[in-house]
Short mmCIF file of C-alpha atoms in Angstrom, two decimals:
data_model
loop_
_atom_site.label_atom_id
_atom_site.label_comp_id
_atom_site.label_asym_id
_atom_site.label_seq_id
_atom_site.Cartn_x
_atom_site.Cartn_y
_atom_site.Cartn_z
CA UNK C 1 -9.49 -9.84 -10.99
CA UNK C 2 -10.50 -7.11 -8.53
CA UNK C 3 -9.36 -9.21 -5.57
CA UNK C 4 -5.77 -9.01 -3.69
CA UNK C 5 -4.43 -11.76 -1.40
CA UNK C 6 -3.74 -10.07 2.18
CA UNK C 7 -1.21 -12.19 3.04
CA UNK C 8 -1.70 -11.28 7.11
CA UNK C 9 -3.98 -14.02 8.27
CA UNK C 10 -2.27 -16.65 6.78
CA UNK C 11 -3.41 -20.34 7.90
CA UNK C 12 -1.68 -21.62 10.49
CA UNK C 13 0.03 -25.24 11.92
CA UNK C 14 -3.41 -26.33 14.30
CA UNK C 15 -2.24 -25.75 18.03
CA UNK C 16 0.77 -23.14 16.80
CA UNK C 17 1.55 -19.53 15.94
CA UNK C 18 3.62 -21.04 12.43
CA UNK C 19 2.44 -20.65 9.22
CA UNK C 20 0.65 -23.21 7.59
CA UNK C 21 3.48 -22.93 4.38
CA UNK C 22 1.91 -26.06 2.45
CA UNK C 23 -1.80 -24.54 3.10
CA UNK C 24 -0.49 -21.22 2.11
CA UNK C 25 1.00 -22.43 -1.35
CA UNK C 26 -2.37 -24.46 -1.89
CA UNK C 27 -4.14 -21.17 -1.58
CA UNK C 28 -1.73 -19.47 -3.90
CA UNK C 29 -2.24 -21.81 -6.62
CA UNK C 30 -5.66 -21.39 -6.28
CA UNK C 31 -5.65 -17.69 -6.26
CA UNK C 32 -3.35 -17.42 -9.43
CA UNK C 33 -5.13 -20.25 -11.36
CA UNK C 34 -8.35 -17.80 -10.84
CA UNK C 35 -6.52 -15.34 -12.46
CA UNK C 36 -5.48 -13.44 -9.12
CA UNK C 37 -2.03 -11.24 -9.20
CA UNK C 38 -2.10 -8.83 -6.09
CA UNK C 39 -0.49 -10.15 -3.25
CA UNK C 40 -0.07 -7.63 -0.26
CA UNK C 41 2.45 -8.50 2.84
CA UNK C 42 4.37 -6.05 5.30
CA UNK C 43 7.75 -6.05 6.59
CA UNK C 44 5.81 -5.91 10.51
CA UNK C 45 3.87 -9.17 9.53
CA UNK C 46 5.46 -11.61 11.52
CA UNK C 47 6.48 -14.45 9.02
CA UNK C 48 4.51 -13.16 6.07
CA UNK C 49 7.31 -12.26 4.04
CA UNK C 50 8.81 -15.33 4.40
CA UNK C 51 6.05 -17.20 3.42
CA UNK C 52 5.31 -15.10 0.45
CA UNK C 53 8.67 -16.33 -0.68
CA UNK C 54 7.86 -19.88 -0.18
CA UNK C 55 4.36 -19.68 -1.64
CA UNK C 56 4.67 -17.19 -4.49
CA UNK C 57 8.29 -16.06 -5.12
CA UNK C 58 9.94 -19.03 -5.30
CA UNK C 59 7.26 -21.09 -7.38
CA UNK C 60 6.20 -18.59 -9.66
CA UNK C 61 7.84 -16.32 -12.64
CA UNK C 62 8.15 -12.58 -11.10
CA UNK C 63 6.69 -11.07 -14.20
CA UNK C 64 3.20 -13.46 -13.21
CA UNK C 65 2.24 -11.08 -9.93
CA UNK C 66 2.43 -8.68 -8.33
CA UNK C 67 3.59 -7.80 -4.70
CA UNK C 68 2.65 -5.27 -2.41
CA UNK C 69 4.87 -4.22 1.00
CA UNK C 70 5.33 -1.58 3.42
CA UNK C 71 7.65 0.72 5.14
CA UNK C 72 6.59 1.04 8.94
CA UNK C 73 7.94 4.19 10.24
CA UNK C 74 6.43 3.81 13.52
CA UNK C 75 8.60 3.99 17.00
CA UNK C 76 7.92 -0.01 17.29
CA UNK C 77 9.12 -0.72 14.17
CA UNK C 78 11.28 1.88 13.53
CA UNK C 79 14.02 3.07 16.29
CA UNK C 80 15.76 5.49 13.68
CA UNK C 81 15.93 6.79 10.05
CA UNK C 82 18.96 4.39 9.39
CA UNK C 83 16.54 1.34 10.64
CA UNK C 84 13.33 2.70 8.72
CA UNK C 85 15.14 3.30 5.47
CA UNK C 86 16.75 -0.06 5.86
CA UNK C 87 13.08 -2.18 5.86
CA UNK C 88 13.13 -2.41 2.43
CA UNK C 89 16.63 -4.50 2.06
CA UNK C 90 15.66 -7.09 4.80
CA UNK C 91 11.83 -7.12 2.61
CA UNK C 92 13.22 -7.81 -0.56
CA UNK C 93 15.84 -10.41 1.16
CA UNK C 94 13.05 -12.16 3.16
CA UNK C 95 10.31 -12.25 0.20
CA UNK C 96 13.47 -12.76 -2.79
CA UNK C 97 11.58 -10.55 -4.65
CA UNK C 98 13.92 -8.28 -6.69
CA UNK C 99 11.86 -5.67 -6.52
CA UNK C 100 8.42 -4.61 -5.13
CA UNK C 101 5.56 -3.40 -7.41
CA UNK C 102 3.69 -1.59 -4.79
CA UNK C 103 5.72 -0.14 -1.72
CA UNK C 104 3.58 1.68 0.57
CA UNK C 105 4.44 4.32 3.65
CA UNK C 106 2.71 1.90 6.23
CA UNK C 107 -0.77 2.71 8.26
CA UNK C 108 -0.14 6.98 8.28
CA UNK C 109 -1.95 8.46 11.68
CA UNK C 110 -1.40 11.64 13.18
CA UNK C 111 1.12 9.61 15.58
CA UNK C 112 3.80 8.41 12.96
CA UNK C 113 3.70 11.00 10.77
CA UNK C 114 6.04 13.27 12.06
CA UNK C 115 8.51 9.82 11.75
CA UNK C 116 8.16 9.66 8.22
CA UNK C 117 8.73 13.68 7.37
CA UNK C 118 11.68 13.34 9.53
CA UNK C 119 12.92 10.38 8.04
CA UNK C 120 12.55 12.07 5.01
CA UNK C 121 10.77 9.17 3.53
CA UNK C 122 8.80 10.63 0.71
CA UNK C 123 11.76 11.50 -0.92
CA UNK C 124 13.33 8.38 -0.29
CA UNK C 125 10.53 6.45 -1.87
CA UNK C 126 11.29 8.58 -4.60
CA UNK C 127 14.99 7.21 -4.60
CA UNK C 128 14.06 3.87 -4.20
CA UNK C 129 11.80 4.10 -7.78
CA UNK C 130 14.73 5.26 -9.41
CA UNK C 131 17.02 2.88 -8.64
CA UNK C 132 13.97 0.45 -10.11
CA UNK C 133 13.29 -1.61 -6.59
CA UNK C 134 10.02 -0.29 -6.72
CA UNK C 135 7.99 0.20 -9.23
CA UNK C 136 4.92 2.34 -7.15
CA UNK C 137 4.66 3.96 -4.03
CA UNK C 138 1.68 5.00 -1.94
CA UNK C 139 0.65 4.64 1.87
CA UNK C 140 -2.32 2.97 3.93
CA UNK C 141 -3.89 5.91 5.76
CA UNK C 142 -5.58 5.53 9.26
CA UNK C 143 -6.62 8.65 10.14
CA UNK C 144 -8.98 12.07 9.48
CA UNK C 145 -10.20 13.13 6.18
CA UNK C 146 -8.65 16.34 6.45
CA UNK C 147 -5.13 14.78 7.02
CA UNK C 148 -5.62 12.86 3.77
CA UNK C 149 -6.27 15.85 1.93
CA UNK C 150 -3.30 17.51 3.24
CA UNK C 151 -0.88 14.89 2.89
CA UNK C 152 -2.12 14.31 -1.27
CA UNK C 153 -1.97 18.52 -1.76
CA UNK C 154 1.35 17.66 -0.06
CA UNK C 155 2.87 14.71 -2.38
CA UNK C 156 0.92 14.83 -5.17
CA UNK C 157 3.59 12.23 -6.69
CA UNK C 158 1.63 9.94 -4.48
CA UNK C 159 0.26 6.83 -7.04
CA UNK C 160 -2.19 5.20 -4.66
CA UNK C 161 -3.62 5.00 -1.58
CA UNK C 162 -4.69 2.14 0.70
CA UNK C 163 -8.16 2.98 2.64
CA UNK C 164 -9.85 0.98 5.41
CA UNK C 165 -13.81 0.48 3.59
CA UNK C 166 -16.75 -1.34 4.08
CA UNK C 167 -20.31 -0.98 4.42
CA UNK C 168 -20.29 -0.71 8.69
CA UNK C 169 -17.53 2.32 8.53
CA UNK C 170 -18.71 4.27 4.86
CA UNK C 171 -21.00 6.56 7.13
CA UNK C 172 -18.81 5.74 10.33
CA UNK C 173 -18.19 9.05 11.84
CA UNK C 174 -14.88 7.58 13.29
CA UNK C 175 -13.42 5.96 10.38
CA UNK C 176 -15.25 8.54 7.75
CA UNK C 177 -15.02 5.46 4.74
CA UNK C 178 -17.04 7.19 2.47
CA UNK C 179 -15.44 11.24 2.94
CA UNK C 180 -11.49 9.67 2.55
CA UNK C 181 -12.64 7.70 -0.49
CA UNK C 182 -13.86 11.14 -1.76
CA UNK C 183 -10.66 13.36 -1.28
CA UNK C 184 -8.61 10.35 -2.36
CA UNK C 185 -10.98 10.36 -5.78
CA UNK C 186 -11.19 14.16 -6.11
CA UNK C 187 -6.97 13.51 -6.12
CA UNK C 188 -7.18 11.28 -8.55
CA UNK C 189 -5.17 8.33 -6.44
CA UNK C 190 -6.83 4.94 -7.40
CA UNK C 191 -7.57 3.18 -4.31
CA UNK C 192 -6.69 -0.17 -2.81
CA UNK C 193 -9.01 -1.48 -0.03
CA UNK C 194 -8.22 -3.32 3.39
CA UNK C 195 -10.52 -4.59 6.21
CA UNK C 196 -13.18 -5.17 3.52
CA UNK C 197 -15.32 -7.47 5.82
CA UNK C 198 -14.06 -4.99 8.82
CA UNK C 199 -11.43 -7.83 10.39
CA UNK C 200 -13.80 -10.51 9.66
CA UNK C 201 -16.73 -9.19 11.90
CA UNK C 202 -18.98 -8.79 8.59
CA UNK C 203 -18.75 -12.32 7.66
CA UNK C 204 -20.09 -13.15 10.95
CA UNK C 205 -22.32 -10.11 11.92
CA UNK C 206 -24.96 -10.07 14.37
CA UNK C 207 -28.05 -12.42 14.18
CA UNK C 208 -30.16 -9.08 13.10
CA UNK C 209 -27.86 -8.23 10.22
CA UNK C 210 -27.73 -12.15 9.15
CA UNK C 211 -31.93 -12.05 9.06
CA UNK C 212 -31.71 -8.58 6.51
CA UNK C 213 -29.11 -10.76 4.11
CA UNK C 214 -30.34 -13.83 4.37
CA UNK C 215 -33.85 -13.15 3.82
CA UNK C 216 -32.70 -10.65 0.99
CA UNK C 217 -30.92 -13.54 -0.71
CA UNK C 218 -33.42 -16.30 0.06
CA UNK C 219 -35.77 -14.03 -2.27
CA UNK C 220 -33.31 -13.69 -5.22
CA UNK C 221 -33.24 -16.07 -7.79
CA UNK C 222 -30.26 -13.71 -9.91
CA UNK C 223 -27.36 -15.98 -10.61
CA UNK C 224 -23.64 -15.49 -9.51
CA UNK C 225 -21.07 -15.78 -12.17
CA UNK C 226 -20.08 -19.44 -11.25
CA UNK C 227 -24.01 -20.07 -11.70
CA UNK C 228 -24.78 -20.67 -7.79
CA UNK C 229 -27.94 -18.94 -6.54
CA UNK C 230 -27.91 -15.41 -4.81
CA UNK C 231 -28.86 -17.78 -2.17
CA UNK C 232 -25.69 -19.39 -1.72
CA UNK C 233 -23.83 -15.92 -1.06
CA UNK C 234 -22.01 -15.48 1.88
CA UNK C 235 -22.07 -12.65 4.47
CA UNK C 236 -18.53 -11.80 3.77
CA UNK C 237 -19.87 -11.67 -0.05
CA UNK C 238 -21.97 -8.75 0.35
CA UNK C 239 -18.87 -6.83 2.38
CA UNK C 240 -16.22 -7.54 -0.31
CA UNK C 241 -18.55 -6.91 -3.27
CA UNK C 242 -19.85 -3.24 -1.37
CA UNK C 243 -15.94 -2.39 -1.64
CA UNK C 244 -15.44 -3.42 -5.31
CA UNK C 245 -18.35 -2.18 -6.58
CA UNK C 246 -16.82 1.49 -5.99
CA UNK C 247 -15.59 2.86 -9.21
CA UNK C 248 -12.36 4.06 -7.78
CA UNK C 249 -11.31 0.90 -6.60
CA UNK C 250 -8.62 -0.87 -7.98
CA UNK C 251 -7.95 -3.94 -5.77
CA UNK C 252 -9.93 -4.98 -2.75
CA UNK C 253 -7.38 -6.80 -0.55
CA UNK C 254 -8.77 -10.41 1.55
CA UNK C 255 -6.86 -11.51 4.28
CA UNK C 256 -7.51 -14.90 3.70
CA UNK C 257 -7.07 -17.93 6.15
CA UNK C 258 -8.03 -20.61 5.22
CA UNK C 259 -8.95 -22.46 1.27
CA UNK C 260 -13.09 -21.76 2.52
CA UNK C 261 -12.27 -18.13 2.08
CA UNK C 262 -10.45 -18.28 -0.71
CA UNK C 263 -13.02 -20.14 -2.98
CA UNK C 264 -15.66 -17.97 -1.48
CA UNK C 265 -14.06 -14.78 -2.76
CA UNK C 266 -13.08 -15.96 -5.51
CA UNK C 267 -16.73 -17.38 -6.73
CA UNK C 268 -17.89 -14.39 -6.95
CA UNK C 269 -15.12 -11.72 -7.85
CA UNK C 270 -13.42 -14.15 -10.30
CA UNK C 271 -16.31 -12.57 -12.54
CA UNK C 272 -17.33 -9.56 -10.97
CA UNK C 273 -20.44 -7.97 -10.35
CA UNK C 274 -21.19 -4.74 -8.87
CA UNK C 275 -24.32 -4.37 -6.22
CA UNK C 276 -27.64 -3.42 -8.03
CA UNK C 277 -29.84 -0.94 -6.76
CA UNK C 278 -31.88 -3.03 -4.53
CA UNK C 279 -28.67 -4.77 -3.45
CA UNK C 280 -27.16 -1.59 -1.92
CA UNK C 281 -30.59 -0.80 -0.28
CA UNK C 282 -30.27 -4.20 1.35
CA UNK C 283 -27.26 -2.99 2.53
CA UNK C 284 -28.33 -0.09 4.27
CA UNK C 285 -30.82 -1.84 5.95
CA UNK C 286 -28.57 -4.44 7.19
CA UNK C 287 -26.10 -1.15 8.21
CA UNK C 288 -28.98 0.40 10.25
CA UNK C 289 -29.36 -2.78 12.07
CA UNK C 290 -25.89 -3.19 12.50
CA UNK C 291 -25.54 0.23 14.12
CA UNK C 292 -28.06 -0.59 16.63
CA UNK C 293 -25.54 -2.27 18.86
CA UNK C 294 -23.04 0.57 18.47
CA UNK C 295 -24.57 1.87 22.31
CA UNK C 296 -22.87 4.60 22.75
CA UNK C 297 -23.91 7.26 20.27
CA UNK C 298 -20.25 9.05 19.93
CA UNK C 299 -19.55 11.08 16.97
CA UNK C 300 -15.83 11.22 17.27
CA UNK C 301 -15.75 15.02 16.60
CA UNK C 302 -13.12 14.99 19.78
CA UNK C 303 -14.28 18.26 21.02
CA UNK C 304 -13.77 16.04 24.28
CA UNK C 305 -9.93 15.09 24.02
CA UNK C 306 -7.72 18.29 23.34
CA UNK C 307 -8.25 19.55 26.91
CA UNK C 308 -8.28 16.29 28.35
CA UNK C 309 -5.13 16.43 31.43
CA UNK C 310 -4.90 12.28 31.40
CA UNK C 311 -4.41 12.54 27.50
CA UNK C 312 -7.38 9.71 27.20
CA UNK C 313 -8.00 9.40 23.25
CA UNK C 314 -12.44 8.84 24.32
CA UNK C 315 -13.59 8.64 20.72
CA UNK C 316 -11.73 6.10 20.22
CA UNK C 317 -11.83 3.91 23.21
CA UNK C 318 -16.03 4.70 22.86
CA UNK C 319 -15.30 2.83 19.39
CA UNK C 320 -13.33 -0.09 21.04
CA UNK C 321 -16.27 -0.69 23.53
CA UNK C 322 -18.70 -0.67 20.79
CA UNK C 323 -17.39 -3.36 19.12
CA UNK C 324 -17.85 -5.12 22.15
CA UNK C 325 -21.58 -4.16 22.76
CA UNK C 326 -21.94 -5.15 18.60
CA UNK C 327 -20.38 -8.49 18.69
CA UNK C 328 -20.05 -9.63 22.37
CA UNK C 329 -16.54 -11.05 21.88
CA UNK C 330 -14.71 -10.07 25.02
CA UNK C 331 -11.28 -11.45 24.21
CA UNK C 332 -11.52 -9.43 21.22
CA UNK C 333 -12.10 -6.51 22.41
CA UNK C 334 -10.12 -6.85 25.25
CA UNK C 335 -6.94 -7.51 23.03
CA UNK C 336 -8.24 -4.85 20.64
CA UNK C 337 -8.49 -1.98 23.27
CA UNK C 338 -4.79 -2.53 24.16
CA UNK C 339 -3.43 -1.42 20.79
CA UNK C 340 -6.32 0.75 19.17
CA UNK C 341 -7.21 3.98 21.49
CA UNK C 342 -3.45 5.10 22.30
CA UNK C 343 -2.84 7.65 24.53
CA UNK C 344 -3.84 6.80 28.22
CA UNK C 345 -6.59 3.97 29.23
CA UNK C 346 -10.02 4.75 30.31
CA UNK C 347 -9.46 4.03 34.21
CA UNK C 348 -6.51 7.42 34.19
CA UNK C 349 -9.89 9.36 34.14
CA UNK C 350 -9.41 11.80 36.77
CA UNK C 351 -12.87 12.62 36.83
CA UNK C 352 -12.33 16.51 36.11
CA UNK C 353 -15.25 16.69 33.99
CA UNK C 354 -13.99 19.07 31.27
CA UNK C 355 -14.77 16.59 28.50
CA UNK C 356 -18.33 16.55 29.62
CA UNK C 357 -18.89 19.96 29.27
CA UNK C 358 -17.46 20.21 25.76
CA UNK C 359 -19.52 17.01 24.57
CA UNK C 360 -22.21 18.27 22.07
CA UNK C 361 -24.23 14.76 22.14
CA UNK C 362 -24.30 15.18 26.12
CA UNK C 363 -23.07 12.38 26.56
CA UNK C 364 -22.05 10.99 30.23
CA UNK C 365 -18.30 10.32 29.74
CA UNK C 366 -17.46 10.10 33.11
CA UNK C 367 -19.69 7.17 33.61
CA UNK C 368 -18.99 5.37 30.23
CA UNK C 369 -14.96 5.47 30.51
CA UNK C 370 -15.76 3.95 33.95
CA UNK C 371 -18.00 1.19 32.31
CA UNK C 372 -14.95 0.26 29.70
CA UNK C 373 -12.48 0.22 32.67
CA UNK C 374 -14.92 -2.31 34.18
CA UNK C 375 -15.55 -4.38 31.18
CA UNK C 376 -12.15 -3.93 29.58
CA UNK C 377 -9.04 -3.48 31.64
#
């Protein structure tokens, strides 16, 4: 089966922050007895590894799955090469593992990755295979399609890469889904996908896009493998089965929270199969709808940001706000803006105006970060 169990959102205790363990191992059974094997967790996922060793490890025969983990080299997680290097010991004591199938240099951006080449952590990766605690090694990959291709002409040892996709980012001139699946193809890396359903947003996306996939569906009478009607699909459905349906695609990872989610996804990847014609035109309608809340019309080319003296990363917090506009979930975006942009908020705008005279689109950035320091800070 096509579909990996992200094991980030895990359910948890009603009115707590802990981990739902006998909901989680419920799910597991579930996901295995479907004929599921990929299991992804992260040494920075607060209580994931543990649970993964309640759930999984400790219930079911290593050769039976396989398990997916991370290295974060980041300053957070990371204070020094000793500490990075020494993630993988407290992973594989945490999950009781033995040994991880897929080890991955965690979320690469142009912030961290100086971290890992001084770490020296490509080469240690290469150690670690050696000595047979990993079996594979590749890295999830948040940032430009350019730095992708450098970084696989770089290490072309590389086995996989992890790449955020789904139908609201393939033409996304931020995110750039569709050019890193490309260069990652053209390397010949099979790819494993996260943030399918875009942090859950496409399994609840806005009343316009619902109309476009529900009408769409209503009209189908085709047959899903487990025999319900195209009109039973879910919206999440059409996000996870956009992702798999790419032929360089080896695992499209779920972060599943709850047993809903879990027999949704797996009604209709247990069997896969991949968008038809008219399906992926549905799509694009529903895409074009979806961008119509996306208000301001940035094309992240970040002609704005290099002579920026506040260091404000625009693009970026332009992306945060649209989310906002799209959805209307200020919490979320509130708690979203506070990790995502980096560099300086929008309210350090000094109001030089350099950034306005390098925009292409015209576009009144002075005015707009002042509308996200209203709205957001």
């Amino acid at each position: 089966m096509k579909l990996g169990f992200g094991m980030m959102r895990l359910p948890r205790v009603e009115g707590t922050n802990t981990i739902d363990l006998e909901h989680t191992k419920r799910m597991v059974d579930a996901f295995i007895a479907a004929g599921g094997k990929y299991f992804d967790t992260a040494y920075i996922y607060e209580g994931s590894e543990e649970a993964t060793k309640a759930a999984l490890c400790d219930r079911y025969p290593r050769e039976s799955y396989y398990l997916a983990d991370k290295l974060n080299g980041s300053d957070f997680a990371a204070k020094s090469e000793e500490e990075a290097k020494n993630e993988i010991r407290i992973s594989l004591e945490r999950t009781g593992a033995g040994y991880i199938d897929f080890y991955l240099l965690h979320g690469i951006d142009e912030g961290n990755i100086d971290n890992f080449n001084r770490y020296g952590i490509w080469d240690y990766m290469k150690k670690l295979k050696a000595e047979g605690l990993i079996r594979h090694y590749g890295f999830s990959f948040h940032s430009t399609p350019e730095h992708l291709d450098q970084l696989l002409t770089d290490h072309p040892d590389v086995e996989f890469v992890q790449l955020q996709i789904n139908y609201a980012d393939w033409e996304d001139p931020l995110i750039c889904s569709r050019r890193i699946y490309e260069i990652a193809t053209r390397h010949g890396k099979p790819v494993i996908v996260m943030e399918p359903v875009k942090g859950g947003k496409l399994a609840n996306p806005p009343q316009p896009v619902k109309d476009i996939l529900q009408r769409a569906r209503s009209t189908s009478g085709r047959l899903l493998p487990t025999g319900r009607k195209n009109s039973d699909a879910s919206f999440a459905s059409w996000a996870v089965r956009f992702a798999a349906s790419l032929p360089n695609v080896m695992v499209v990872l779920s972060g599943m929270s709850n047993m809903e989610q879990m027999e949704d996804n797996v009604s209709f990847m247990r069997e896969f199969q991949p968008l038809t014609a008219e399906e992926h035109r549905v799509l694009e309608e529903a895409n074009n709808a979806l961008k119509q809340f996306a208000d301001i019309p940035c094309t992240a080319c970040h002609y704005c940001t290099p002579g920026c003296p506040a260091g404000i990363h625009i693009p970026e917090i332009f992306a945060v706000m649209n989310v906002y506009k799209m959805y209307g979930n200020l919490t979320e975006a509130r708690n979203e803006y506070r990790w995502r942009p980096g560099g300086a908020l929008a309210s350090a705008c000094i109001v030089c105006g350099q950034c306005q005279a390098a925009c292409p689109q015209h576009l009144p950035i002075i005015g707009l970060l002042a509308e996200v320091a209203d709205t957001l800070e």
